[in-house]
Amino acid sequence: MKMKALYNALKAIAESDKERFTHFQDDLYVNDKDAIAHDLQDGDVWYWGLKQCGTYFTLADKNSEYLNELLRPTCSPERRHFLIRISDQFESGFDIKEYDRDGVIAAINKISINLNRKPARRFFSEVLFGLEPMLKGSRLLSDFTANKGATLYLSLTANSVTYISNNGASRTLGLPFNFERTTGAYKVKITSQFGHAEIEQIKQGVFQRAVKANLKKAA
């Protein structure tokens, strides 16, 4: 109920600002609403930006490249900036405070992120690149469509990755040799319409059955 109250508070701010909140309203009504319901944790501080073409909602991490890009002078004119603190210390469970651009940057620089914080959900790209950074920009990203319920099977060796995608693509990609690579077979499943994903390590036998099922389907 507390997070529903937070969503309603942000909705009221946005809908009362007729000059800014005019386009891409699903940023708030769909994306922000989903994040508020699933991703906020006690002790968090989140940045919320209100602009003419929608909203931005992200963890207030001073080391975030995404957030730093949002707060560049050329990207933030005329935007309203808010920090949202999540804590049971507040009667409502949260506190919302508005800043100008310089003020929000100064406030964010003072925030200490809990290094032990574990996100409730991770996006597919975070899961994939966390497993193997060299997959960034690879053919795999065009072979796999991250729709809710889609499943990707991977097998990593010291110098390659083999995968089977939900599009039926089965491919082996060469990787720079790395004896420290976390080798093995993995299953990645897309769990939300926004592209969140879960990963689990599986036995090679499970991976091989997925390969055979894909070959049989293609025959």
PDB file of C-alpha atoms in Angstrom:
ATOM      1  CA  MET A   1       0.000   0.000   0.000  1.00  0.00           C
ATOM      2  CA  LYS A   2       2.882   2.387   0.729  1.00  0.00           C
ATOM      3  CA  MET A   3       4.303   1.964  -2.755  1.00  0.00           C
ATOM      4  CA  LYS A   4       0.846   2.550  -4.219  1.00  0.00           C
ATOM      5  CA  ALA A   5       0.780   5.831  -2.307  1.00  0.00           C
ATOM      6  CA  LEU A   6       4.172   6.745  -3.786  1.00  0.00           C
ATOM      7  CA  TYR A   7       2.949   6.063  -7.301  1.00  0.00           C
ATOM      8  CA  ASN A   8      -0.146   8.166  -6.679  1.00  0.00           C
ATOM      9  CA  ALA A   9       2.031  11.004  -5.345  1.00  0.00           C
ATOM     10  CA  LEU A  10       4.235  11.008  -8.469  1.00  0.00           C
ATOM     11  CA  LYS A  11       1.170  10.750 -10.681  1.00  0.00           C
ATOM     12  CA  ALA A  12      -0.327  13.797  -8.973  1.00  0.00           C
ATOM     13  CA  ILE A  13       2.884  15.804  -9.499  1.00  0.00           C
ATOM     14  CA  ALA A  14       3.071  14.871 -13.168  1.00  0.00           C
ATOM     15  CA  GLU A  15      -0.580  15.458 -13.965  1.00  0.00           C
ATOM     16  CA  SER A  16      -0.537  18.870 -12.292  1.00  0.00           C
ATOM     17  CA  ASP A  17       2.363  20.008 -14.531  1.00  0.00           C
ATOM     18  CA  LYS A  18       0.603  20.562 -17.844  1.00  0.00           C
ATOM     19  CA  GLU A  19       3.682  22.194 -19.409  1.00  0.00           C
ATOM     20  CA  ARG A  20       5.987  19.194 -19.027  1.00  0.00           C
ATOM     21  CA  PHE A  21       3.876  16.074 -18.782  1.00  0.00           C
ATOM     22  CA  THR A  22       2.478  16.023 -22.320  1.00  0.00           C
ATOM     23  CA  HIS A  23       4.070  13.103 -24.209  1.00  0.00           C
ATOM     24  CA  PHE A  24       5.179   9.500 -23.598  1.00  0.00           C
ATOM     25  CA  GLN A  25       2.995   9.240 -20.526  1.00  0.00           C
ATOM     26  CA  ASP A  26       3.420   5.460 -20.392  1.00  0.00           C
ATOM     27  CA  ASP A  27       6.853   6.197 -18.911  1.00  0.00           C
ATOM     28  CA  LEU A  28       4.948   6.946 -15.709  1.00  0.00           C
ATOM     29  CA  TYR A  29       1.723   4.991 -16.102  1.00  0.00           C
ATOM     30  CA  VAL A  30       3.445   1.745 -17.109  1.00  0.00           C
ATOM     31  CA  ASN A  31       7.234   1.765 -16.561  1.00  0.00           C
ATOM     32  CA  ASP A  32       7.493   3.780 -13.335  1.00  0.00           C
ATOM     33  CA  LYS A  33       4.446   2.057 -11.880  1.00  0.00           C
ATOM     34  CA  ASP A  34       6.021  -1.342 -12.506  1.00  0.00           C
ATOM     35  CA  ALA A  35       9.382  -0.297 -11.000  1.00  0.00           C
ATOM     36  CA  ILE A  36       7.706   1.132  -7.904  1.00  0.00           C
ATOM     37  CA  ALA A  37       5.784  -2.099  -7.397  1.00  0.00           C
ATOM     38  CA  HIS A  38       8.779  -4.434  -7.815  1.00  0.00           C
ATOM     39  CA  ASP A  39      12.179  -2.757  -7.485  1.00  0.00           C
ATOM     40  CA  LEU A  40      12.219  -0.378  -4.512  1.00  0.00           C
ATOM     41  CA  GLN A  41      13.874  -1.484  -1.279  1.00  0.00           C
ATOM     42  CA  ASP A  42      14.171   0.003   2.206  1.00  0.00           C
ATOM     43  CA  GLY A  43      17.127   2.390   2.318  1.00  0.00           C
ATOM     44  CA  ASP A  44      17.032   3.170  -1.408  1.00  0.00           C
ATOM     45  CA  VAL A  45      17.215   6.641  -2.913  1.00  0.00           C
ATOM     46  CA  TRP A  46      15.765   6.972  -6.427  1.00  0.00           C
ATOM     47  CA  TYR A  47      16.014   9.760  -8.964  1.00  0.00           C
ATOM     48  CA  TRP A  48      12.820  10.757 -10.756  1.00  0.00           C
ATOM     49  CA  GLY A  49      12.989  13.239 -13.620  1.00  0.00           C
ATOM     50  CA  LEU A  50       9.904  14.853 -15.110  1.00  0.00           C
ATOM     51  CA  LYS A  51      10.210  16.144 -18.643  1.00  0.00           C
ATOM     52  CA  GLN A  52       7.939  17.044 -21.537  1.00  0.00           C
ATOM     53  CA  CYS A  53       8.511  13.688 -23.196  1.00  0.00           C
ATOM     54  CA  GLY A  54       7.832  11.437 -20.223  1.00  0.00           C
ATOM     55  CA  THR A  55       9.790  10.601 -17.077  1.00  0.00           C
ATOM     56  CA  TYR A  56      13.053   9.023 -15.938  1.00  0.00           C
ATOM     57  CA  PHE A  57      13.154   6.745 -12.899  1.00  0.00           C
ATOM     58  CA  THR A  58      16.428   5.190 -11.761  1.00  0.00           C
ATOM     59  CA  LEU A  59      18.446   4.410  -8.637  1.00  0.00           C
ATOM     60  CA  ALA A  60      20.351   7.507  -7.474  1.00  0.00           C
ATOM     61  CA  ASP A  61      23.842   6.077  -7.910  1.00  0.00           C
ATOM     62  CA  LYS A  62      26.561   8.690  -8.508  1.00  0.00           C
ATOM     63  CA  ASN A  63      28.583   6.061 -10.398  1.00  0.00           C
ATOM     64  CA  SER A  64      25.769   5.306 -12.847  1.00  0.00           C
ATOM     65  CA  GLU A  65      26.727   6.261 -16.400  1.00  0.00           C
ATOM     66  CA  TYR A  66      23.051   6.394 -17.299  1.00  0.00           C
ATOM     67  CA  LEU A  67      22.213   8.829 -14.499  1.00  0.00           C
ATOM     68  CA  ASN A  68      25.256  11.003 -15.188  1.00  0.00           C
ATOM     69  CA  GLU A  69      24.166  11.222 -18.825  1.00  0.00           C
ATOM     70  CA  LEU A  70      20.669  12.277 -17.759  1.00  0.00           C
ATOM     71  CA  LEU A  71      22.084  15.106 -15.660  1.00  0.00           C
ATOM     72  CA  ARG A  72      24.373  16.579 -18.300  1.00  0.00           C
ATOM     73  CA  PRO A  73      23.561  20.291 -18.906  1.00  0.00           C
ATOM     74  CA  THR A  74      22.507  19.609 -22.506  1.00  0.00           C
ATOM     75  CA  CYS A  75      20.162  16.800 -21.448  1.00  0.00           C
ATOM     76  CA  SER A  76      18.410  18.358 -18.472  1.00  0.00           C
ATOM     77  CA  PRO A  77      17.174  21.902 -19.328  1.00  0.00           C
ATOM     78  CA  GLU A  78      13.595  22.529 -18.205  1.00  0.00           C
ATOM     79  CA  ARG A  79      13.437  19.162 -16.462  1.00  0.00           C
ATOM     80  CA  ARG A  80      12.232  18.845 -12.895  1.00  0.00           C
ATOM     81  CA  HIS A  81      14.434  16.740 -10.620  1.00  0.00           C
ATOM     82  CA  PHE A  82      13.286  14.728  -7.599  1.00  0.00           C
ATOM     83  CA  LEU A  83      14.931  12.370  -5.125  1.00  0.00           C
ATOM     84  CA  ILE A  84      12.772   9.741  -3.480  1.00  0.00           C
ATOM     85  CA  ARG A  85      13.981   8.166  -0.245  1.00  0.00           C
ATOM     86  CA  ILE A  86      12.498   4.812   0.738  1.00  0.00           C
ATOM     87  CA  SER A  87      12.519   4.205   4.473  1.00  0.00           C
ATOM     88  CA  ASP A  88      10.204   3.037   7.225  1.00  0.00           C
ATOM     89  CA  GLN A  89      11.472   6.061   9.166  1.00  0.00           C
ATOM     90  CA  PHE A  90       8.920   8.059   7.203  1.00  0.00           C
ATOM     91  CA  GLU A  91       5.292   7.576   8.171  1.00  0.00           C
ATOM     92  CA  SER A  92       4.365   7.129   4.511  1.00  0.00           C
ATOM     93  CA  GLY A  93       7.349   4.855   3.835  1.00  0.00           C
ATOM     94  CA  PHE A  94       8.927   7.409   1.492  1.00  0.00           C
ATOM     95  CA  ASP A  95       9.971  11.041   1.135  1.00  0.00           C
ATOM     96  CA  ILE A  96       9.932  13.090  -2.075  1.00  0.00           C
ATOM     97  CA  LYS A  97      12.048  16.217  -2.455  1.00  0.00           C
ATOM     98  CA  GLU A  98      12.496  18.434  -5.514  1.00  0.00           C
ATOM     99  CA  TYR A  99      15.851  19.997  -6.480  1.00  0.00           C
ATOM    100  CA  ASP A 100      17.283  22.153  -9.204  1.00  0.00           C
ATOM    101  CA  ARG A 101      19.911  20.478 -11.402  1.00  0.00           C
ATOM    102  CA  ASP A 102      22.942  21.573  -9.346  1.00  0.00           C
ATOM    103  CA  GLY A 103      21.176  20.681  -6.121  1.00  0.00           C
ATOM    104  CA  VAL A 104      20.234  17.177  -7.210  1.00  0.00           C
ATOM    105  CA  ILE A 105      23.784  16.480  -8.432  1.00  0.00           C
ATOM    106  CA  ALA A 106      25.198  17.638  -5.078  1.00  0.00           C
ATOM    107  CA  ALA A 107      22.669  15.509  -3.189  1.00  0.00           C
ATOM    108  CA  ILE A 108      23.365  12.425  -5.303  1.00  0.00           C
ATOM    109  CA  ASN A 109      27.112  12.806  -4.737  1.00  0.00           C
ATOM    110  CA  LYS A 110      26.478  12.496  -0.986  1.00  0.00           C
ATOM    111  CA  ILE A 111      24.489   9.278  -1.264  1.00  0.00           C
ATOM    112  CA  SER A 112      26.237   6.064  -0.256  1.00  0.00           C
ATOM    113  CA  ILE A 113      24.874   3.040  -2.082  1.00  0.00           C
ATOM    114  CA  ASN A 114      24.636  -0.124   0.001  1.00  0.00           C
ATOM    115  CA  LEU A 115      27.295  -2.344  -1.565  1.00  0.00           C
ATOM    116  CA  ASN A 116      25.408  -5.416  -0.360  1.00  0.00           C
ATOM    117  CA  ARG A 117      22.178  -4.370  -2.043  1.00  0.00           C
ATOM    118  CA  LYS A 118      20.844  -7.043  -4.373  1.00  0.00           C
ATOM    119  CA  PRO A 119      18.378  -5.825  -7.002  1.00  0.00           C
ATOM    120  CA  ALA A 120      15.054  -7.614  -6.957  1.00  0.00           C
ATOM    121  CA  ARG A 121      15.193  -7.869 -10.748  1.00  0.00           C
ATOM    122  CA  ARG A 122      17.808  -7.436 -13.469  1.00  0.00           C
ATOM    123  CA  PHE A 123      17.408  -6.637 -17.127  1.00  0.00           C
ATOM    124  CA  PHE A 124      18.384  -9.225 -19.733  1.00  0.00           C
ATOM    125  CA  SER A 125      21.436  -7.189 -20.767  1.00  0.00           C
ATOM    126  CA  GLU A 126      22.641  -6.990 -17.156  1.00  0.00           C
ATOM    127  CA  VAL A 127      22.233 -10.736 -16.725  1.00  0.00           C
ATOM    128  CA  LEU A 128      23.913 -11.554 -20.028  1.00  0.00           C
ATOM    129  CA  PHE A 129      26.863  -9.167 -19.748  1.00  0.00           C
ATOM    130  CA  GLY A 130      27.311 -10.087 -16.092  1.00  0.00           C
ATOM    131  CA  LEU A 131      27.829 -13.664 -17.227  1.00  0.00           C
ATOM    132  CA  GLU A 132      30.118 -12.745 -20.137  1.00  0.00           C
ATOM    133  CA  PRO A 133      31.003  -9.083 -20.900  1.00  0.00           C
ATOM    134  CA  MET A 134      32.303 -10.031 -24.368  1.00  0.00           C
ATOM    135  CA  LEU A 135      28.736 -10.755 -25.493  1.00  0.00           C
ATOM    136  CA  LYS A 136      28.018  -7.021 -25.580  1.00  0.00           C
ATOM    137  CA  GLY A 137      27.480  -6.029 -29.201  1.00  0.00           C
ATOM    138  CA  SER A 138      27.581  -9.660 -30.371  1.00  0.00           C
ATOM    139  CA  ARG A 139      25.373 -11.442 -32.906  1.00  0.00           C
ATOM    140  CA  LEU A 140      23.496 -13.008 -30.007  1.00  0.00           C
ATOM    141  CA  LEU A 141      21.640  -9.749 -29.342  1.00  0.00           C
ATOM    142  CA  SER A 142      20.071  -9.776 -32.797  1.00  0.00           C
ATOM    143  CA  ASP A 143      19.339 -13.510 -32.674  1.00  0.00           C
ATOM    144  CA  PHE A 144      17.393 -13.316 -29.412  1.00  0.00           C
ATOM    145  CA  THR A 145      14.088 -11.519 -28.886  1.00  0.00           C
ATOM    146  CA  ALA A 146      13.593 -10.702 -25.207  1.00  0.00           C
ATOM    147  CA  ASN A 147       9.828 -11.174 -25.008  1.00  0.00           C
ATOM    148  CA  LYS A 148       8.273 -12.254 -21.714  1.00  0.00           C
ATOM    149  CA  GLY A 149       8.586 -16.027 -21.342  1.00  0.00           C
ATOM    150  CA  ALA A 150      11.354 -16.354 -23.943  1.00  0.00           C
ATOM    151  CA  THR A 151      14.229 -18.661 -23.012  1.00  0.00           C
ATOM    152  CA  LEU A 152      17.868 -18.609 -24.069  1.00  0.00           C
ATOM    153  CA  TYR A 153      20.225 -21.560 -23.538  1.00  0.00           C
ATOM    154  CA  LEU A 154      23.977 -20.946 -23.504  1.00  0.00           C
ATOM    155  CA  SER A 155      27.096 -23.054 -23.163  1.00  0.00           C
ATOM    156  CA  LEU A 156      30.319 -21.192 -22.365  1.00  0.00           C
ATOM    157  CA  THR A 157      33.839 -22.528 -22.812  1.00  0.00           C
ATOM    158  CA  ALA A 158      37.186 -20.794 -22.379  1.00  0.00           C
ATOM    159  CA  ASN A 159      37.079 -19.546 -25.976  1.00  0.00           C
ATOM    160  CA  SER A 160      33.490 -19.766 -27.266  1.00  0.00           C
ATOM    161  CA  VAL A 161      29.776 -19.537 -26.545  1.00  0.00           C
ATOM    162  CA  THR A 162      27.090 -21.715 -28.104  1.00  0.00           C
ATOM    163  CA  TYR A 163      23.479 -20.648 -27.775  1.00  0.00           C
ATOM    164  CA  ILE A 164      19.950 -21.521 -28.821  1.00  0.00           C
ATOM    165  CA  SER A 165      17.493 -18.632 -28.973  1.00  0.00           C
ATOM    166  CA  ASN A 166      13.710 -18.458 -28.940  1.00  0.00           C
ATOM    167  CA  ASN A 167      13.894 -17.385 -32.611  1.00  0.00           C
ATOM    168  CA  GLY A 168      15.332 -20.791 -33.423  1.00  0.00           C
ATOM    169  CA  ALA A 169      18.840 -19.433 -33.991  1.00  0.00           C
ATOM    170  CA  SER A 170      21.557 -21.863 -32.965  1.00  0.00           C
ATOM    171  CA  ARG A 171      25.051 -20.488 -33.226  1.00  0.00           C
ATOM    172  CA  THR A 172      28.587 -20.766 -31.874  1.00  0.00           C
ATOM    173  CA  LEU A 173      30.600 -17.570 -31.457  1.00  0.00           C
ATOM    174  CA  GLY A 174      34.330 -17.440 -30.894  1.00  0.00           C
ATOM    175  CA  LEU A 175      35.538 -15.489 -27.851  1.00  0.00           C
ATOM    176  CA  PRO A 176      39.021 -14.366 -26.819  1.00  0.00           C
ATOM    177  CA  PHE A 177      40.551 -17.186 -24.795  1.00  0.00           C
ATOM    178  CA  ASN A 178      40.106 -16.627 -21.082  1.00  0.00           C
ATOM    179  CA  PHE A 179      40.886 -19.435 -18.643  1.00  0.00           C
ATOM    180  CA  GLU A 180      39.121 -17.442 -15.882  1.00  0.00           C
ATOM    181  CA  ARG A 181      35.804 -17.393 -17.775  1.00  0.00           C
ATOM    182  CA  THR A 182      32.874 -18.864 -15.852  1.00  0.00           C
ATOM    183  CA  THR A 183      32.312 -21.889 -18.068  1.00  0.00           C
ATOM    184  CA  GLY A 184      29.275 -24.154 -18.089  1.00  0.00           C
ATOM    185  CA  ALA A 185      25.703 -24.232 -19.363  1.00  0.00           C
ATOM    186  CA  TYR A 186      23.057 -21.656 -18.468  1.00  0.00           C
ATOM    187  CA  LYS A 187      19.380 -20.961 -18.971  1.00  0.00           C
ATOM    188  CA  VAL A 188      18.185 -17.347 -19.180  1.00  0.00           C
ATOM    189  CA  LYS A 189      14.437 -16.686 -19.002  1.00  0.00           C
ATOM    190  CA  ILE A 190      12.719 -13.359 -19.648  1.00  0.00           C
ATOM    191  CA  THR A 191      10.356 -12.714 -16.743  1.00  0.00           C
ATOM    192  CA  SER A 192       8.650  -9.399 -17.570  1.00  0.00           C
ATOM    193  CA  GLN A 193       7.343  -7.410 -20.504  1.00  0.00           C
ATOM    194  CA  PHE A 194      10.117  -4.903 -19.824  1.00  0.00           C
ATOM    195  CA  GLY A 195      12.927  -7.393 -20.418  1.00  0.00           C
ATOM    196  CA  HIS A 196      13.863  -8.462 -16.900  1.00  0.00           C
ATOM    197  CA  ALA A 197      15.490 -11.865 -16.747  1.00  0.00           C
ATOM    198  CA  GLU A 198      16.601 -14.660 -14.451  1.00  0.00           C
ATOM    199  CA  ILE A 199      19.567 -16.941 -14.980  1.00  0.00           C
ATOM    200  CA  GLU A 200      20.313 -20.402 -13.663  1.00  0.00           C
ATOM    201  CA  GLN A 201      23.179 -22.787 -14.247  1.00  0.00           C
ATOM    202  CA  ILE A 202      22.061 -26.043 -15.819  1.00  0.00           C
ATOM    203  CA  LYS A 203      23.647 -29.381 -16.601  1.00  0.00           C
ATOM    204  CA  GLN A 204      25.207 -29.915 -20.020  1.00  0.00           C
ATOM    205  CA  GLY A 205      22.656 -32.672 -20.595  1.00  0.00           C
ATOM    206  CA  VAL A 206      19.825 -30.141 -20.320  1.00  0.00           C
ATOM    207  CA  PHE A 207      21.594 -27.864 -22.785  1.00  0.00           C
ATOM    208  CA  GLN A 208      22.133 -30.727 -25.242  1.00  0.00           C
ATOM    209  CA  ARG A 209      18.445 -31.662 -25.070  1.00  0.00           C
ATOM    210  CA  ALA A 210      17.580 -28.053 -25.923  1.00  0.00           C
ATOM    211  CA  VAL A 211      19.934 -28.290 -28.927  1.00  0.00           C
ATOM    212  CA  LYS A 212      18.315 -31.523 -30.109  1.00  0.00           C
ATOM    213  CA  ALA A 213      14.802 -30.097 -29.631  1.00  0.00           C
ATOM    214  CA  ASN A 214      15.784 -27.076 -31.713  1.00  0.00           C
ATOM    215  CA  LEU A 215      17.222 -29.262 -34.481  1.00  0.00           C
ATOM    216  CA  LYS A 216      14.086 -31.417 -34.498  1.00  0.00           C
ATOM    217  CA  LYS A 217      11.889 -28.300 -34.721  1.00  0.00           C
ATOM    218  CA  ALA A 218      13.936 -26.961 -37.634  1.00  0.00           C
ATOM    219  CA  ALA A 219      13.816 -30.279 -39.543  1.00  0.00           C
TER     220      ALA A 219
END
